[in-house]
Each structure stands twice: as C-alpha cells, then as structure tokens.
CSV table of N, CA and C in Angstrom, one decimal:
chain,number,residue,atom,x,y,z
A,2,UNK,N,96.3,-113.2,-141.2
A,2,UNK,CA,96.9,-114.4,-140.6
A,2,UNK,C,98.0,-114.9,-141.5
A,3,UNK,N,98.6,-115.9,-140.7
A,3,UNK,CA,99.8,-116.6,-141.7
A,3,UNK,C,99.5,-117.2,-142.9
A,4,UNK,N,100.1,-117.2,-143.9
A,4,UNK,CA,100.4,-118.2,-145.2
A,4,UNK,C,101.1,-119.3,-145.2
A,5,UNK,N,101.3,-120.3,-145.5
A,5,UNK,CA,102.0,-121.4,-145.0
A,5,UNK,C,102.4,-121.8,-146.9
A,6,UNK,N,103.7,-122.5,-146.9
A,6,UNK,CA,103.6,-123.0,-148.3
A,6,UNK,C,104.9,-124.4,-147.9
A,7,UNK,N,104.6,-125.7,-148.2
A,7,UNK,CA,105.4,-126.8,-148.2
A,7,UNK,C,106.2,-127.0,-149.7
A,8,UNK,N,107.2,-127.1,-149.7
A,8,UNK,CA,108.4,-128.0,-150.7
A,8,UNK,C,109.1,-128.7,-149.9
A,9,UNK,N,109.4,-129.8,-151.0
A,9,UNK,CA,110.4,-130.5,-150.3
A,9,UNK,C,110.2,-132.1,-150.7
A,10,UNK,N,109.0,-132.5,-150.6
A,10,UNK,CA,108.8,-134.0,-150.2
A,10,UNK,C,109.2,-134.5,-151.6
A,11,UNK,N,108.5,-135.6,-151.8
A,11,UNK,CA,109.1,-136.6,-152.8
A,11,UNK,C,109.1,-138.1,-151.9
A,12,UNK,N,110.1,-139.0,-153.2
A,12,UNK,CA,109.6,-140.2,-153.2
A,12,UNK,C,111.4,-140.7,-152.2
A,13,UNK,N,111.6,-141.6,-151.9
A,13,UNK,CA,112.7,-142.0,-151.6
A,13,UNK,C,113.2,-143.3,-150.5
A,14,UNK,N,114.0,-143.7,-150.6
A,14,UNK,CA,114.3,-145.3,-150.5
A,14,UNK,C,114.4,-144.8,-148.5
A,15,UNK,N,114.2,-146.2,-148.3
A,15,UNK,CA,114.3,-146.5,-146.8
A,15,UNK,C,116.0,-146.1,-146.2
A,16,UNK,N,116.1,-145.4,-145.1
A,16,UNK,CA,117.6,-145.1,-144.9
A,16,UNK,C,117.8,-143.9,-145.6
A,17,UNK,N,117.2,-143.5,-146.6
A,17,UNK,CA,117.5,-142.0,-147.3
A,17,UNK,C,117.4,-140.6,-146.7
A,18,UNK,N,117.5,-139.3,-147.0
A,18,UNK,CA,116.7,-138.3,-146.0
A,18,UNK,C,116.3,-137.3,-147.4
A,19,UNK,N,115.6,-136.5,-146.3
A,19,UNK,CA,114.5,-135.4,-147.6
A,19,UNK,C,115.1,-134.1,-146.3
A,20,UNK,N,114.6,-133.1,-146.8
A,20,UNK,CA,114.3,-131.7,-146.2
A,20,UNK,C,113.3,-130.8,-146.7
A,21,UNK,N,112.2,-130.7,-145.7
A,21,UNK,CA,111.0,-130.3,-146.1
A,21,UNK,C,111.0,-128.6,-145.3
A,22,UNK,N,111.1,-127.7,-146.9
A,22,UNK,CA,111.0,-126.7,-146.4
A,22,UNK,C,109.2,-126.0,-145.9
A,23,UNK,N,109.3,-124.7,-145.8
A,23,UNK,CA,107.7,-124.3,-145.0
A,23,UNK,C,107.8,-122.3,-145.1
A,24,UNK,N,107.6,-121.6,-146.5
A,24,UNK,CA,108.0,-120.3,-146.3
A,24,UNK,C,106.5,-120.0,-145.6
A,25,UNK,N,106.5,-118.8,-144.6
A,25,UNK,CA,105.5,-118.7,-144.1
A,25,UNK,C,105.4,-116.5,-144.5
A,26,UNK,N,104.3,-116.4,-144.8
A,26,UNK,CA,104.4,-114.8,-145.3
A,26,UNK,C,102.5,-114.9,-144.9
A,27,UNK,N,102.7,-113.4,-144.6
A,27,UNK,CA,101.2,-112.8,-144.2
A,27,UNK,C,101.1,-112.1,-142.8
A,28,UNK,N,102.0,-112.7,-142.1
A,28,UNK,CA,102.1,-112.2,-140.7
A,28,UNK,C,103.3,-112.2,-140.2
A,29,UNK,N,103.7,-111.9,-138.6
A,29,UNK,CA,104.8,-111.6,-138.2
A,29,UNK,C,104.9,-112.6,-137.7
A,30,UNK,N,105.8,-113.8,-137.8
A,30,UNK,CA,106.0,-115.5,-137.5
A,30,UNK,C,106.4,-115.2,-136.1
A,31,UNK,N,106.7,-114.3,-135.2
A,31,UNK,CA,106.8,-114.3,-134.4
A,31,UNK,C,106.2,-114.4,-133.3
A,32,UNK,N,105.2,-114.5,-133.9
A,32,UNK,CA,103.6,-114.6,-133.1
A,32,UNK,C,103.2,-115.7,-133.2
A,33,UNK,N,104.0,-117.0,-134.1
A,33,UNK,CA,103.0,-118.8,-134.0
A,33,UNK,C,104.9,-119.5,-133.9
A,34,UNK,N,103.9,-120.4,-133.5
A,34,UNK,CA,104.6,-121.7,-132.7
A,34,UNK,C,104.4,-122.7,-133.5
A,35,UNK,N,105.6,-123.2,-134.5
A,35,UNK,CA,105.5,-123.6,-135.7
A,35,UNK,C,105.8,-124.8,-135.8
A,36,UNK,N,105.2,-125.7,-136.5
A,36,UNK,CA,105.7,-127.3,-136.3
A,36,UNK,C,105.0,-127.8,-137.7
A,37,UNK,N,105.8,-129.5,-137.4
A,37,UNK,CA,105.4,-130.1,-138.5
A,37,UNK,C,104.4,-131.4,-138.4
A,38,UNK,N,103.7,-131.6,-139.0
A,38,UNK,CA,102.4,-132.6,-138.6
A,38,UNK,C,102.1,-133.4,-139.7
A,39,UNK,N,102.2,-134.6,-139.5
A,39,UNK,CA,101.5,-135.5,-140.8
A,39,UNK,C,100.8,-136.4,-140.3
A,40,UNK,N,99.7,-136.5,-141.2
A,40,UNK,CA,98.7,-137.7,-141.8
A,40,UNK,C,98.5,-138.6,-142.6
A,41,UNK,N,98.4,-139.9,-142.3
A,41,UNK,CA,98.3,-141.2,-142.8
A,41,UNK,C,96.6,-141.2,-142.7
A,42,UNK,N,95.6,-141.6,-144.1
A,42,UNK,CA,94.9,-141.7,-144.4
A,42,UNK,C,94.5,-143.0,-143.1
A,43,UNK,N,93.6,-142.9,-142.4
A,43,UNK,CA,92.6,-143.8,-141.5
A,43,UNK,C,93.8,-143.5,-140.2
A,44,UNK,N,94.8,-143.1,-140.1
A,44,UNK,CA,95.1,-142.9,-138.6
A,44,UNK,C,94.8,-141.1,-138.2
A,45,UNK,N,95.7,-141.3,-136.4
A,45,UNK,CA,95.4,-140.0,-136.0
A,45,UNK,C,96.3,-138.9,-137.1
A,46,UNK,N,96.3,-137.7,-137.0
A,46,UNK,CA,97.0,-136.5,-136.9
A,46,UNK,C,98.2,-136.6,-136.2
A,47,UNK,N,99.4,-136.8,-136.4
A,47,UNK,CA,100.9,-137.1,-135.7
A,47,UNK,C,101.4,-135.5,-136.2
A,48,UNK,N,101.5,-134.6,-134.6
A,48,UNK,CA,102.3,-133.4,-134.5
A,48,UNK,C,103.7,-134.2,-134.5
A,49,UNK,N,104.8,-134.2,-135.8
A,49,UNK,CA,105.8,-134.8,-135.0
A,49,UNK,C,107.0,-134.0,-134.5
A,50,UNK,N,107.3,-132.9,-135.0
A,50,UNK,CA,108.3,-131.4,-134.2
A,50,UNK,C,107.9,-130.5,-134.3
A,51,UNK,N,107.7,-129.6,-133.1
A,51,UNK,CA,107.6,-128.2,-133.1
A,51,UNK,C,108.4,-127.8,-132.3
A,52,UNK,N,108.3,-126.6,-132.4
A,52,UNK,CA,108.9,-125.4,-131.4
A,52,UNK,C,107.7,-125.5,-130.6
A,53,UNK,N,108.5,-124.9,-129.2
A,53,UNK,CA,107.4,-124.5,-128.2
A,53,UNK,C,107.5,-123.0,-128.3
A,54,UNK,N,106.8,-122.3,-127.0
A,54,UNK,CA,106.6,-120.6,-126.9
A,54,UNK,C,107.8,-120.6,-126.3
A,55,UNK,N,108.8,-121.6,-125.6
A,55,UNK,CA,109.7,-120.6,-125.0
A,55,UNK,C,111.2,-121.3,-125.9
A,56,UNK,N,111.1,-121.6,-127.1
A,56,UNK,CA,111.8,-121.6,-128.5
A,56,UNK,C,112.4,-122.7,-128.7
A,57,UNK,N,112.2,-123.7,-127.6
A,57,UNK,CA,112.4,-125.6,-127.1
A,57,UNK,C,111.8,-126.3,-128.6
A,58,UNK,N,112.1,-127.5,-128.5
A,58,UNK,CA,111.7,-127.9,-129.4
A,58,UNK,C,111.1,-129.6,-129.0
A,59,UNK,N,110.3,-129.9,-129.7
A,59,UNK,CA,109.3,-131.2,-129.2
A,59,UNK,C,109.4,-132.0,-130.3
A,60,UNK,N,109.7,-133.1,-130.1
A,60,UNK,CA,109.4,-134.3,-131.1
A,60,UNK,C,108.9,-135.4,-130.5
A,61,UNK,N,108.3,-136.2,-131.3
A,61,UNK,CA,107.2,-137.2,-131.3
A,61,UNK,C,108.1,-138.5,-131.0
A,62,UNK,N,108.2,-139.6,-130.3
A,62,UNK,CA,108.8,-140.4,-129.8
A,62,UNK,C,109.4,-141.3,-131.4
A,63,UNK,N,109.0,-141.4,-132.1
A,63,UNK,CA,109.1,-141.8,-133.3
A,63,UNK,C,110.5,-141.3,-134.3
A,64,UNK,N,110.5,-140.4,-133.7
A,64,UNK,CA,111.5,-139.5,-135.4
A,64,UNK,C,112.6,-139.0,-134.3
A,65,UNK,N,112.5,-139.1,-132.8
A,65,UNK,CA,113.7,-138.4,-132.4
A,65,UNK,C,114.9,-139.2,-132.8
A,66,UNK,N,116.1,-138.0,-132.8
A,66,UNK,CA,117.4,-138.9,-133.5
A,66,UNK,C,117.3,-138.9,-134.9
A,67,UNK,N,116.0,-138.5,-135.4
A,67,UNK,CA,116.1,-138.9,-136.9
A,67,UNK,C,116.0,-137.4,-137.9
A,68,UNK,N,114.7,-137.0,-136.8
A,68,UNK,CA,114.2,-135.6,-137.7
A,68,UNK,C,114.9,-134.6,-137.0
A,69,UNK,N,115.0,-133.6,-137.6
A,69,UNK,CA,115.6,-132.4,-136.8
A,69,UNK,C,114.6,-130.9,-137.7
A,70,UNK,N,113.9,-130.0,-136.5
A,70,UNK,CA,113.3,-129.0,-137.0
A,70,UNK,C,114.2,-127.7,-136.6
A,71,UNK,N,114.4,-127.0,-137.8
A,71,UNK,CA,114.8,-126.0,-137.6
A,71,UNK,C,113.8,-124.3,-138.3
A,72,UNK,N,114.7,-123.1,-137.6
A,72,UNK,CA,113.7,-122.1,-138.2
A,72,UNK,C,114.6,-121.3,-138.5
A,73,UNK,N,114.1,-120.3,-139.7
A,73,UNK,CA,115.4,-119.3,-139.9
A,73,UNK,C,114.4,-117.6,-140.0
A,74,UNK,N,114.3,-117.1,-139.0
A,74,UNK,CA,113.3,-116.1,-139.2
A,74,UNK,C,113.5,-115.2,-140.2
A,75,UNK,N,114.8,-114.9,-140.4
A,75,UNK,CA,115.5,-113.8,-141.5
A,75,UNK,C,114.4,-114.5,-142.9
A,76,UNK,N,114.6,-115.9,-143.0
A,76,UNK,CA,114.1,-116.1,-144.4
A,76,UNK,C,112.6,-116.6,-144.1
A,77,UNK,N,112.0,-116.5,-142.9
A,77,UNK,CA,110.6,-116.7,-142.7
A,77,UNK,C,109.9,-118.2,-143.5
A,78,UNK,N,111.3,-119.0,-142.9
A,78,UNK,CA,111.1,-120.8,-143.2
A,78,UNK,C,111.1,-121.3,-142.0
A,79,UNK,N,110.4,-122.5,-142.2
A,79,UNK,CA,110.7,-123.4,-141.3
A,79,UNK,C,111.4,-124.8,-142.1
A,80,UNK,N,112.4,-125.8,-141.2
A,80,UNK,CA,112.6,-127.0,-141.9
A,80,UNK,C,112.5,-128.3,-141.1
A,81,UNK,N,111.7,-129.0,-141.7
A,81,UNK,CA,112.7,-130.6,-141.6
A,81,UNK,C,113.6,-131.1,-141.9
A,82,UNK,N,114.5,-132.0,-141.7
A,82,UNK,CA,115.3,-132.1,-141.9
A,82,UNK,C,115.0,-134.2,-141.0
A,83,UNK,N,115.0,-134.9,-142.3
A,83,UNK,CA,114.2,-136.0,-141.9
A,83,UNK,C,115.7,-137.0,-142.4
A,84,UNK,N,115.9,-138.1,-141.7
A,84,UNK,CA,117.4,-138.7,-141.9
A,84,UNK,C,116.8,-139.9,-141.6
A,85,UNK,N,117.1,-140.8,-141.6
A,85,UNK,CA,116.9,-142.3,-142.0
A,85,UNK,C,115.8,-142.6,-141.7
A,86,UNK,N,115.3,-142.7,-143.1
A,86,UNK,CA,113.5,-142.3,-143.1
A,86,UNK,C,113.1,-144.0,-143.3
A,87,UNK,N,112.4,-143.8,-142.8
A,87,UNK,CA,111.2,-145.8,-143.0
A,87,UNK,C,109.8,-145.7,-143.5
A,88,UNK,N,109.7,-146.6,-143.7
A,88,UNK,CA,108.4,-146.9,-144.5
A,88,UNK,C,107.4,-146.0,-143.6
A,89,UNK,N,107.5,-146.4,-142.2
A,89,UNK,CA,106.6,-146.0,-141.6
A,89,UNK,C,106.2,-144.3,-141.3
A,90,UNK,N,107.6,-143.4,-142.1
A,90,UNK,CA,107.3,-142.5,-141.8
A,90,UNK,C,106.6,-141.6,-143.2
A,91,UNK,N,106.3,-142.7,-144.6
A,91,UNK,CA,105.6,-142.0,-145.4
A,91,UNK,C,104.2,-141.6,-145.0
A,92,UNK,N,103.9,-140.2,-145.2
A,92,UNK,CA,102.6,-139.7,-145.1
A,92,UNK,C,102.6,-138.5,-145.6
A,93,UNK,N,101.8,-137.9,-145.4
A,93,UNK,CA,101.4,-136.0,-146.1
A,93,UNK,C,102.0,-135.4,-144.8
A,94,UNK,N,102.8,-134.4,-145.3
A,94,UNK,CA,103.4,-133.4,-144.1
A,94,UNK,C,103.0,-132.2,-144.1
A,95,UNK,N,102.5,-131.7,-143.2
A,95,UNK,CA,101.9,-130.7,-143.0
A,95,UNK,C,102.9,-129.7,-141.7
A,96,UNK,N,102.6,-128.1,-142.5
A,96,UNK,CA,103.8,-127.2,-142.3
A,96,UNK,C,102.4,-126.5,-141.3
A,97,UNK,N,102.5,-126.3,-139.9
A,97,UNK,CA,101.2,-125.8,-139.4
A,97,UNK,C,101.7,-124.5,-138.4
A,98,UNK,N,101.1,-123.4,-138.1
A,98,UNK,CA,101.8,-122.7,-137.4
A,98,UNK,C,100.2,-122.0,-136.3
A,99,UNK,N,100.7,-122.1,-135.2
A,99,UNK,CA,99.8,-121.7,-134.2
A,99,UNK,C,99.6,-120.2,-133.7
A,100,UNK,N,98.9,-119.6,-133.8
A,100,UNK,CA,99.1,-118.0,-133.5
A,100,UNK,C,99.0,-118.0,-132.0
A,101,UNK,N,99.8,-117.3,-131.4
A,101,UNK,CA,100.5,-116.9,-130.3
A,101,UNK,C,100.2,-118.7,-129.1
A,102,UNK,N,100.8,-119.8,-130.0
A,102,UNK,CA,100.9,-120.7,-129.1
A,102,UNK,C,100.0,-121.6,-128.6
A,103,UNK,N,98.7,-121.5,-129.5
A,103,UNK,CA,97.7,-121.4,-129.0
A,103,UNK,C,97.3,-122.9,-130.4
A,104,UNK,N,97.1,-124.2,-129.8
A,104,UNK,CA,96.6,-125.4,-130.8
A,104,UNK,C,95.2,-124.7,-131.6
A,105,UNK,N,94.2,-124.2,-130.9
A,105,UNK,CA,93.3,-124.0,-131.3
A,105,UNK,C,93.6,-122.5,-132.4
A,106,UNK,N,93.9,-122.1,-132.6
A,106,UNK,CA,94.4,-121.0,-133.9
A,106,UNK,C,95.6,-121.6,-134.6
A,107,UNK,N,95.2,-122.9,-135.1
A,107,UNK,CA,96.2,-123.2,-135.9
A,107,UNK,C,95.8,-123.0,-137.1
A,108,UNK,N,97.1,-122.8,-138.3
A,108,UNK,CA,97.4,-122.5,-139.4
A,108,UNK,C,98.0,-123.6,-140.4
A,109,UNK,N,97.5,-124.0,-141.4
A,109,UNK,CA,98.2,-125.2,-142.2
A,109,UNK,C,98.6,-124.7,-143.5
A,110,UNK,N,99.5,-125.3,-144.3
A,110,UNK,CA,100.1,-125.2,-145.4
A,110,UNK,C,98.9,-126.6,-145.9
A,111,UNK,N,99.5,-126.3,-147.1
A,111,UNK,CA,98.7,-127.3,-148.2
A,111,UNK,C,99.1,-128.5,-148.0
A,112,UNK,N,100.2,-129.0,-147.5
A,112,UNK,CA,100.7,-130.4,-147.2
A,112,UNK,C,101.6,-130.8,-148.6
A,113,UNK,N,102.5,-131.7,-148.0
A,113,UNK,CA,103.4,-132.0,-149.3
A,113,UNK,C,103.7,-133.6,-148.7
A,114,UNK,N,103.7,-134.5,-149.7
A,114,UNK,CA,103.5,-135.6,-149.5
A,114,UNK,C,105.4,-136.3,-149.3
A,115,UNK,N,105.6,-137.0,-148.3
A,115,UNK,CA,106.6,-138.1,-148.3
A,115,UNK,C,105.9,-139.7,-148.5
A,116,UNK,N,107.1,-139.9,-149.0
A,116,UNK,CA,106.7,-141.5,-149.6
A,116,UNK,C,108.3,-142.3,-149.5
A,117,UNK,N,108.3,-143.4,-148.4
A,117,UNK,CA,109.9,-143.9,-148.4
A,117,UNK,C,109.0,-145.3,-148.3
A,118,UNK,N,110.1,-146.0,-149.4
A,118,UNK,CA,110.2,-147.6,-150.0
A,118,UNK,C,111.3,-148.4,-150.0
C-alpha cells in the first residue's frame, strides 16, 4: 500500500500562506484519490480538498478561494497551497490517500502541524 510523508507546515501570521507538500511512494498513486484532512483536538475530522475519481477537485466550504490542491504525478506529490490563512485554520494536516476511491481504504501520512496567529 501507499506511503504518505507531509512537509511543509509551520508557524505563521494571519493573512500569510504555507504550502504543504505530501511525497507518496509504495504504490501506483494512480489507484487513490488523494486529499488533505485536518484535525483540531475535540472537533470532527475536516476532509478539506481532494481530488475526486474522475480528477475534480472538492473543497470544504471554509478554505474555498483560499486553499488550492494540486498533484504532480511525475514527482508522486501532492500540494496545498493555503493563502490567507486564519486562526481558524490552525490544526494538524493530514496528507490521506484512498485506494481506488474508496473512504474506507484510506491511507494517512503522519500529519504535519499548521499554526496561524
């Protein structure tokens, strides 16, 4: 199955932006449906961009306009790309990939933490 690995995060002022990369190795990425997900200790699990199966992309009512997810298969990354970031969007981000599209075969990276002040 896939390997997941996050860089990127860090600390950073309100209005600033980060880019959270996601190298994924172990499998053929062309088989999961890849997105990004964070958690705030005592709230839900917030999927906030993925790709879909038919290569569309989903974002969470919160970050549209703001985040932008991209993929580069040649280098087997995924990115965020997070622009005028708020308090409210510090949390642990998590790089998750779904095998053949499927929520329940999902795949996590270790999480990499954002923090905006």
């Amino acid at each position: 199955h896939v390997q997941l690995v996050e860089s990127g995060g860090g600390s950073v002022q309100v209005g600033g932006s980060l880019r959270l990369s996601c190298v994924a190795s172990g499998d053929t990425i062309g088989r999961y449906c890849m997105g990004w997900l964070r958690q705030v200790p005592g709230k839900e699990r917030e999927l906030v961009a993925s790709f879909k199966g038919d290569g569309s992309t989903s974002y969470v009512d919160s970050v549209k306009g703001r985040f932008t997810i991209s993929q580069d298969n040649a280098k087997r990354t995924l990115y965020l790309q997070m622009d005028s970031l708020m308090p409210e969007d510090t949390a642990m981000y998590y790089c998750v990939a779904d095998r053949l599209c499927e929520s329940r075969n999902r795949y996590w990276g270790q999480g990499t933490q954002v923090t905006v002040s």
